[in-house]
Tab-separated table of C-alpha atoms in Angstrom:
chain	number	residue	atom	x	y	z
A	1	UNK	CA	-4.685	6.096	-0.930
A	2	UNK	CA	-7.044	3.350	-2.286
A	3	UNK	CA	-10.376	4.736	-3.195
A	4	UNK	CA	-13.391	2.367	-3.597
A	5	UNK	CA	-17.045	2.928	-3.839
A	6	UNK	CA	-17.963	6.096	-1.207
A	7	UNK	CA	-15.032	4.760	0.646
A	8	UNK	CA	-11.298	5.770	1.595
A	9	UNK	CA	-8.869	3.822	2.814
A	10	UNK	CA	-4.762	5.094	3.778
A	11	UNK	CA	-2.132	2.772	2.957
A	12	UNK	CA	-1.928	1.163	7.037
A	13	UNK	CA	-5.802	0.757	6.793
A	14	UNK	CA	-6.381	-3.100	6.055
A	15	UNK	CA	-9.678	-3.709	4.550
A	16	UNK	CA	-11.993	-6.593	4.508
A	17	UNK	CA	-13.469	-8.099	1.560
A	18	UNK	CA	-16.153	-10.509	2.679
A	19	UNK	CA	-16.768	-14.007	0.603
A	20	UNK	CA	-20.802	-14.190	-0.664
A	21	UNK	CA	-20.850	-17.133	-3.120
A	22	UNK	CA	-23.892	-17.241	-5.167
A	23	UNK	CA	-22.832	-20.696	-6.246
A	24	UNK	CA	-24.764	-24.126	-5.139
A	25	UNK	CA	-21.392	-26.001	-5.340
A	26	UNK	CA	-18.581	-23.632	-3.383
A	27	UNK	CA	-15.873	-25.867	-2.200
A	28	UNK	CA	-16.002	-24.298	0.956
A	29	UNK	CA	-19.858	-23.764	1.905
A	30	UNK	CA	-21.656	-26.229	-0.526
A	31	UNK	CA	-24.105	-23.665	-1.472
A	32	UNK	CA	-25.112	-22.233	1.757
A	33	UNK	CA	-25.399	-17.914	0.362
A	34	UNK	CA	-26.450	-19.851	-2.968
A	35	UNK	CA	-30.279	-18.607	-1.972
A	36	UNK	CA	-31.096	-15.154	-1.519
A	37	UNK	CA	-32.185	-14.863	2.013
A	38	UNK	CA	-28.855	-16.741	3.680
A	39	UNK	CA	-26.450	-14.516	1.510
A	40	UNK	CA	-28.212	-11.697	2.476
A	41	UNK	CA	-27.612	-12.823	6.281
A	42	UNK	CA	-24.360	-13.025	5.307
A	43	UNK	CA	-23.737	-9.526	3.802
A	44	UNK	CA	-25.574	-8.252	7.187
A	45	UNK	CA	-23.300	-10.392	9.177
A	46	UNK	CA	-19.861	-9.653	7.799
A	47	UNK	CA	-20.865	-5.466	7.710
A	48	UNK	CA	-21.426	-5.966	11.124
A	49	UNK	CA	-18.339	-8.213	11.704
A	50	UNK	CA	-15.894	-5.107	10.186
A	51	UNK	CA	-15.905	-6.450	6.695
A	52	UNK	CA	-15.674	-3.367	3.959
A	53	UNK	CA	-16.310	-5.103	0.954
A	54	UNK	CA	-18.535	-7.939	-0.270
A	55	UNK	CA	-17.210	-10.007	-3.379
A	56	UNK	CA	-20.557	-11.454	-4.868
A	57	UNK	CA	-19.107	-14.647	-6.783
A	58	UNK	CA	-21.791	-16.763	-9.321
A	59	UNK	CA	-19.202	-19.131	-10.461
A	60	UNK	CA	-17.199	-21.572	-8.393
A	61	UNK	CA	-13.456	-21.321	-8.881
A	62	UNK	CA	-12.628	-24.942	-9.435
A	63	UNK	CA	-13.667	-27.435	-12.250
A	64	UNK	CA	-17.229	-28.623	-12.283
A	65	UNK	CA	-20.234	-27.896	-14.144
A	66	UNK	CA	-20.345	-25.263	-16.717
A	67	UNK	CA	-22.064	-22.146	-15.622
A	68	UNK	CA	-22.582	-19.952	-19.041
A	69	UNK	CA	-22.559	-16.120	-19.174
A	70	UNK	CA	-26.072	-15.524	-18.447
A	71	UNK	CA	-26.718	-18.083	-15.754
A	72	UNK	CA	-24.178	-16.314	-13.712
A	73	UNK	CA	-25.224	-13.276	-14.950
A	74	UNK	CA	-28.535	-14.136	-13.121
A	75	UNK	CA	-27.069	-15.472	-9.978
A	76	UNK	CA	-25.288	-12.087	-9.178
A	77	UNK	CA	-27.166	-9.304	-11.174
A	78	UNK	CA	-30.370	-8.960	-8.843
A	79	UNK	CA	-28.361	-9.728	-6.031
A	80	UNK	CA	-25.959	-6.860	-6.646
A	81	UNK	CA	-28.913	-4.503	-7.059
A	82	UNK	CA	-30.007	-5.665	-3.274
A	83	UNK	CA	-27.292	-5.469	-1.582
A	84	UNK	CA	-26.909	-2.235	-3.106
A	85	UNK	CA	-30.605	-1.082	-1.997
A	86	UNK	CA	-30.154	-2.275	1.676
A	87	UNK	CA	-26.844	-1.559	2.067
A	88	UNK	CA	-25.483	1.846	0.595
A	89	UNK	CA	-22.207	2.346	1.680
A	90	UNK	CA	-20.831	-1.192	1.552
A	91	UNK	CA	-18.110	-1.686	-1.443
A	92	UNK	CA	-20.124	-4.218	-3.845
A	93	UNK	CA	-17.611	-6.549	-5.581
A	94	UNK	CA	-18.162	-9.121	-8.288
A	95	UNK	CA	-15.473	-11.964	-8.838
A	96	UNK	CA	-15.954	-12.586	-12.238
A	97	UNK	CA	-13.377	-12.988	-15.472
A	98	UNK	CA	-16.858	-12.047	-18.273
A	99	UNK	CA	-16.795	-8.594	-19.420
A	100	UNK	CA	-20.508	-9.197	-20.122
A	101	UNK	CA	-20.894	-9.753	-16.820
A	102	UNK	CA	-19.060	-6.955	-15.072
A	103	UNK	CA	-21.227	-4.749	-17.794
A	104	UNK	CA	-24.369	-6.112	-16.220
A	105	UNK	CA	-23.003	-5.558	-12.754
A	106	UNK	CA	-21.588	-2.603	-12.717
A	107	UNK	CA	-25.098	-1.090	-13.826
A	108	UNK	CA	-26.902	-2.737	-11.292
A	109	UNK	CA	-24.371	-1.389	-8.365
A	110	UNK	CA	-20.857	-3.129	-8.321
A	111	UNK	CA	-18.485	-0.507	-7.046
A	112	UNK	CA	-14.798	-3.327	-8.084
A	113	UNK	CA	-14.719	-5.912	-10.266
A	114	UNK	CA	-12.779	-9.463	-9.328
A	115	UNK	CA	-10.734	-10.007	-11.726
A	116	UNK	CA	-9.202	-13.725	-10.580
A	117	UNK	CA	-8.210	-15.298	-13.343
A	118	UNK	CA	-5.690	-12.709	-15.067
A	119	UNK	CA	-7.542	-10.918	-17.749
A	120	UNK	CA	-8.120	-13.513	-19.551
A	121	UNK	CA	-10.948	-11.556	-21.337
A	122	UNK	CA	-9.466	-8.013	-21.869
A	123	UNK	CA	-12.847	-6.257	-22.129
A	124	UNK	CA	-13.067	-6.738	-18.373
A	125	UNK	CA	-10.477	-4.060	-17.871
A	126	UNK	CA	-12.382	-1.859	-20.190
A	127	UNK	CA	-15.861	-2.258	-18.327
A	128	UNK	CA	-14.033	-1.084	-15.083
A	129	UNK	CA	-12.690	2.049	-16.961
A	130	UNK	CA	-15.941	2.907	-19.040
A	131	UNK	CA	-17.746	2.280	-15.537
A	132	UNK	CA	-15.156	4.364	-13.470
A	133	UNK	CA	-14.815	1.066	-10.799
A	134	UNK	CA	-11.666	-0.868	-9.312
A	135	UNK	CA	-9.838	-3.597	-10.920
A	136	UNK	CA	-8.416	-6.193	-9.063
A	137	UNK	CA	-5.622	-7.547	-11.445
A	138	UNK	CA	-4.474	-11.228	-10.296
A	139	UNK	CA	-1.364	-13.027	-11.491
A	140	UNK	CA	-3.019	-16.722	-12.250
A	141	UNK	CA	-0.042	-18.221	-14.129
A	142	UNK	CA	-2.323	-18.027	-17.399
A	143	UNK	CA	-4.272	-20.652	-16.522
A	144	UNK	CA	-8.294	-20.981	-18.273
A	145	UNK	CA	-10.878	-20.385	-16.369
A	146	UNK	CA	-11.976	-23.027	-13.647
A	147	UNK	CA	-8.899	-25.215	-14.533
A	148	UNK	CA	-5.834	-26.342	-11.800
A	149	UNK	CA	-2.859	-26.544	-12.434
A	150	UNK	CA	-0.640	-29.675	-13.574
A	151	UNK	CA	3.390	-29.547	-13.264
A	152	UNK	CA	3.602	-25.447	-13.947
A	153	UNK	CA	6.923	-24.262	-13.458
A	154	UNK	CA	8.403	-20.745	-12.737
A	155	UNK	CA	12.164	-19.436	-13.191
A	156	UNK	CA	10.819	-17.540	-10.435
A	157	UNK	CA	7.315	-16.910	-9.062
A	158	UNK	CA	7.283	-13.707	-7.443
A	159	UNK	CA	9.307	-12.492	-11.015
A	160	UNK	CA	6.101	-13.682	-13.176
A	161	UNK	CA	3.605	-12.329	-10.622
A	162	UNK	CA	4.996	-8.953	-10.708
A	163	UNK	CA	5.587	-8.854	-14.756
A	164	UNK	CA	2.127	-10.352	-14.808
A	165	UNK	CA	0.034	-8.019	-12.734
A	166	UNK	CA	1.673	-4.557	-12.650
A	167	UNK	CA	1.211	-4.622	-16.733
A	168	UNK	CA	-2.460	-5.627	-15.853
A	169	UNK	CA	-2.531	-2.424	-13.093
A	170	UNK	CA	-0.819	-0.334	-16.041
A	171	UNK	CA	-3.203	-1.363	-18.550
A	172	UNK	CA	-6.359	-0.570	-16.710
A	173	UNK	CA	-4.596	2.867	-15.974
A	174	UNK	CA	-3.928	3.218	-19.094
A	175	UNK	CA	-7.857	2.262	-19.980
A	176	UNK	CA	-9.228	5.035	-18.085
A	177	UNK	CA	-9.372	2.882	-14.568
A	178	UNK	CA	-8.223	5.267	-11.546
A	179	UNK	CA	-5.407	4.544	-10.409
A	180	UNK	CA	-6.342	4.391	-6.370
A	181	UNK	CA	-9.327	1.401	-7.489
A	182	UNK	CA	-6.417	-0.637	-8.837
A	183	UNK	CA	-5.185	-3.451	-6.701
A	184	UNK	CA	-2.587	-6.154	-7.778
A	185	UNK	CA	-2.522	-9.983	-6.422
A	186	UNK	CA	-0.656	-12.834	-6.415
A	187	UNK	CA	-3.314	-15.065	-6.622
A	188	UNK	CA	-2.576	-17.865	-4.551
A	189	UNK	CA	-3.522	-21.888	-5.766
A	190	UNK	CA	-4.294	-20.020	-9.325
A	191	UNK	CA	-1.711	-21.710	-11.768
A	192	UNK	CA	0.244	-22.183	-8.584
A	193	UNK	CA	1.136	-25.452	-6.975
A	194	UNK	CA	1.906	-25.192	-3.296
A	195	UNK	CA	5.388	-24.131	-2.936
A	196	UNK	CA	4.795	-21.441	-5.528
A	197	UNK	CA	2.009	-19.805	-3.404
A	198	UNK	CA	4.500	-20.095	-0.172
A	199	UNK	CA	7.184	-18.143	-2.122
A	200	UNK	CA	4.653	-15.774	-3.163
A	201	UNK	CA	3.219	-15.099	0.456
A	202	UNK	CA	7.063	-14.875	1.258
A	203	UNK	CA	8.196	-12.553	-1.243
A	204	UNK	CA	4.980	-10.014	-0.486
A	205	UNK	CA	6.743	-7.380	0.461
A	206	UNK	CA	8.196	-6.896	-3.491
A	207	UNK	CA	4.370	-6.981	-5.038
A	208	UNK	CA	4.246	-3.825	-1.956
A	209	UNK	CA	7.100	-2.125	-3.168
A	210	UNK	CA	5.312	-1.329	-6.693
A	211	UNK	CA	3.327	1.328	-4.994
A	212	UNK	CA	0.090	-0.835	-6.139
A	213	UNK	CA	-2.159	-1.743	-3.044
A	214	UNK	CA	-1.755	-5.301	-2.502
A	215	UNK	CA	-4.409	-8.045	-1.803
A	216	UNK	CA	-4.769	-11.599	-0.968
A	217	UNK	CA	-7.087	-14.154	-1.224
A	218	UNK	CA	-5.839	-17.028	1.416
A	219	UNK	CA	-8.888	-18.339	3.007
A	220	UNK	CA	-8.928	-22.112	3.873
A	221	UNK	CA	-7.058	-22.389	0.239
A	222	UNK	CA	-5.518	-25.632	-0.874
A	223	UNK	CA	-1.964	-24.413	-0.323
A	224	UNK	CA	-2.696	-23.949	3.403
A	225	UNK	CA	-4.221	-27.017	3.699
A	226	UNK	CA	-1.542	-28.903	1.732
A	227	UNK	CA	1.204	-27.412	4.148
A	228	UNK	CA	-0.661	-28.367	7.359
A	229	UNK	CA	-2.591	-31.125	5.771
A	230	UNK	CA	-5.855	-30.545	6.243
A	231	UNK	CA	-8.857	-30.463	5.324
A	232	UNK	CA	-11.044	-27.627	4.193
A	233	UNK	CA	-12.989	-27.149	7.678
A	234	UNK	CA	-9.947	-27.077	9.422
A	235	UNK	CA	-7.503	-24.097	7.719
A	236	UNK	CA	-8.856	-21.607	9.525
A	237	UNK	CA	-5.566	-21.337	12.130
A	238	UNK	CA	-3.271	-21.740	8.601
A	239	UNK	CA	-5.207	-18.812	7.148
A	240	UNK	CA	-4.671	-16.302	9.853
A	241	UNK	CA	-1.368	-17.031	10.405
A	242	UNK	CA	-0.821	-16.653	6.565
A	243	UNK	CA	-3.140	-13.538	7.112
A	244	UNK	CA	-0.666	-12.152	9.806
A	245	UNK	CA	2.703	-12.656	8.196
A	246	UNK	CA	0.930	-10.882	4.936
A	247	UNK	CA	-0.209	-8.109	6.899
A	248	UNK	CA	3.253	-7.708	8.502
A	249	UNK	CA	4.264	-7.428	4.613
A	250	UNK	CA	2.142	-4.261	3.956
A	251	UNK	CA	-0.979	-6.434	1.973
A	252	UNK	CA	-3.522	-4.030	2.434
A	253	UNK	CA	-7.227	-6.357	0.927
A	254	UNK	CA	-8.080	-9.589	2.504
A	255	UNK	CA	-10.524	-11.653	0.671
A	256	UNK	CA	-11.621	-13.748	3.541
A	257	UNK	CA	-14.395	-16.655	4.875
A	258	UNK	CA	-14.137	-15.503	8.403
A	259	UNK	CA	-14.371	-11.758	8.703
A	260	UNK	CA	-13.988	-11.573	12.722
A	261	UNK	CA	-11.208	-13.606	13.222
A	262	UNK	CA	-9.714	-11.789	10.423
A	263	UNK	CA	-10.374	-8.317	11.828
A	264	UNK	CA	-8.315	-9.590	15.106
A	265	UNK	CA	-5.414	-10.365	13.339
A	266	UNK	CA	-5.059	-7.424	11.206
A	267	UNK	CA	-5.542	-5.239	14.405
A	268	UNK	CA	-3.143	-6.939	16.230
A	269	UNK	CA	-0.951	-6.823	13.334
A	270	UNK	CA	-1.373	-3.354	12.996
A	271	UNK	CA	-0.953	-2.380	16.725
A	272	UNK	CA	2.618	-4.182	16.958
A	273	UNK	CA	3.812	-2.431	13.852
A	274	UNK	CA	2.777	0.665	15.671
A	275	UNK	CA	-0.187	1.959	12.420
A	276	UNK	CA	-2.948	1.421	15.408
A	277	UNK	CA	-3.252	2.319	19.068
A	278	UNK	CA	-4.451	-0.488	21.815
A	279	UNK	CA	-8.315	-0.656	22.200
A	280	UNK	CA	-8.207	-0.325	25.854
A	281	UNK	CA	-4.798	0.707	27.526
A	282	UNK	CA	-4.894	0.242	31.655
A	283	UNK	CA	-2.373	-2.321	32.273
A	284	UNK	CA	0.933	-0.776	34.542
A	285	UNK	CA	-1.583	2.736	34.725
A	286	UNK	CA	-3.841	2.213	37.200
């Protein structure tokens, strides 16, 4: 059972966690939810589109300029505490690696807290338990913040992932943290080079087999457009496929761009493996 904000979800329920980047430089949107009306749109858009979750981001993931504590701290903390007004039920989340900031969020609203970059400040982890929120607890090859990696090298991948983010899981348990708001994952691109986050999507079904829920953050990522070779605009068809064979795997979170073409997948998905009856059933019955 994973338990977040008002919500329940059993372990064949995918869930939808809905990209809102309050950043004016996001490699994929440039800045388009970096104003409050248009990521408000968006947060309407993707709750109607099936998303669960909303991850409320104030810092872009790649190099660029440096955004301190308290200027992110001002792109998400109001916006947290609107979402939250307008829409009750949805699961707030805030990607963020600043226990400062996941303070200041989790008192405006934030039901999970992002963790991408591999607790890399430990006092995250101890917000989320003094808070009672989720953790999301990302293998990220201990990388710094905002950096890519250059020549990293694993014995093997899927070996470091699993050392790396089940002693996250059990250290936020250990904190206080419940255990059913604790999700582990691979983090794909983060320390990573391409093949790495192949093996990783490959090997899935061992991050599954912990007994921590499982999710993935694959949208339009450099890895999918390295193996298809293209460009940003056009990884949507590697993303879902990625998306499918990860589902098939037993990921359970999808951190995602495109929340209905997501939602398709992972009901397909879930209707072959037999977790989720047909929508409409009349072919061979009339």
């Amino acid at each position: 059972m994973l338990r977040l904000g008002k919500r329940e979800f059993g372990p064949h329920e995918p869930v939808i966690m809905a990209i809102v980047n309050r950043t004016p430089d996001s490699f994929y949107d440039q800045g388009a939810t970096f104003r409050d009306e248009p990521a408000l749109a968006r947060v309407e858009r993707a709750v109607a589109e099936g998303a669960a979750i909303i991850d409320i981001g104030g810092v872009k993931a790649g190099p660029g300029e440096e955004v301190t504590a308290e200027e992110e701290a001002r792109r998400t903390v109001g916006f947290v505490a609107e979402v939250r007004r307008r829409f009750p039920d949805v699961i707030i989340s805030v990607d963020t690696w600043r226990a400062e900031v996941g303070e200041a969020v989790c008192e405006a609203g934030a039901d999970l807290l992002n963790d991408a970059w591999g607790g890399v400040d430990p006092g995250l982890a101890e917000v989320a338990a003094r808070h009672g929120v989720g953790l999301v607890c990302t293998h990220a090859g201990g990388a710094e913040p905002r950096t890519r990696p250059h020549r990293i090298e694993y014995d093997d991948v899927m070996a470091d992932i699993l050392e790396v983010t089940v002693g996250l899981a059990e250290r936020a348990l250990a904190l206080g943290v419940p255990r059913e708001s604790i999700m582990i994952d691979p983090g794909h691109d983060f320390g990573k080079n391409t093949r790495h986050s192949l093996e990783a999507t490959r090997r899935l079904d061992e991050m599954v087999a912990t007994g921590w829920p499982v999710l993935v953050s694959l949208s339009n990522k450099d890895f999918v457009g390295e193996t298809l070779d293209r460009p940003v605009k056009e990884r949507v068809v590697g993303t879902l496929a990625t998306t499918a064979v990860s589902a098939w795997l037993g990921a359970q979170v999808y951190r995602v761009h495109e929340v209905a073409e997501t939602r398709q997948v992972l009901d397909m998905v879930a209707a072959i493996a037999g977790h989720r009856p047909p929508a409409v059933a009349r072919r061979g019955l009339a």
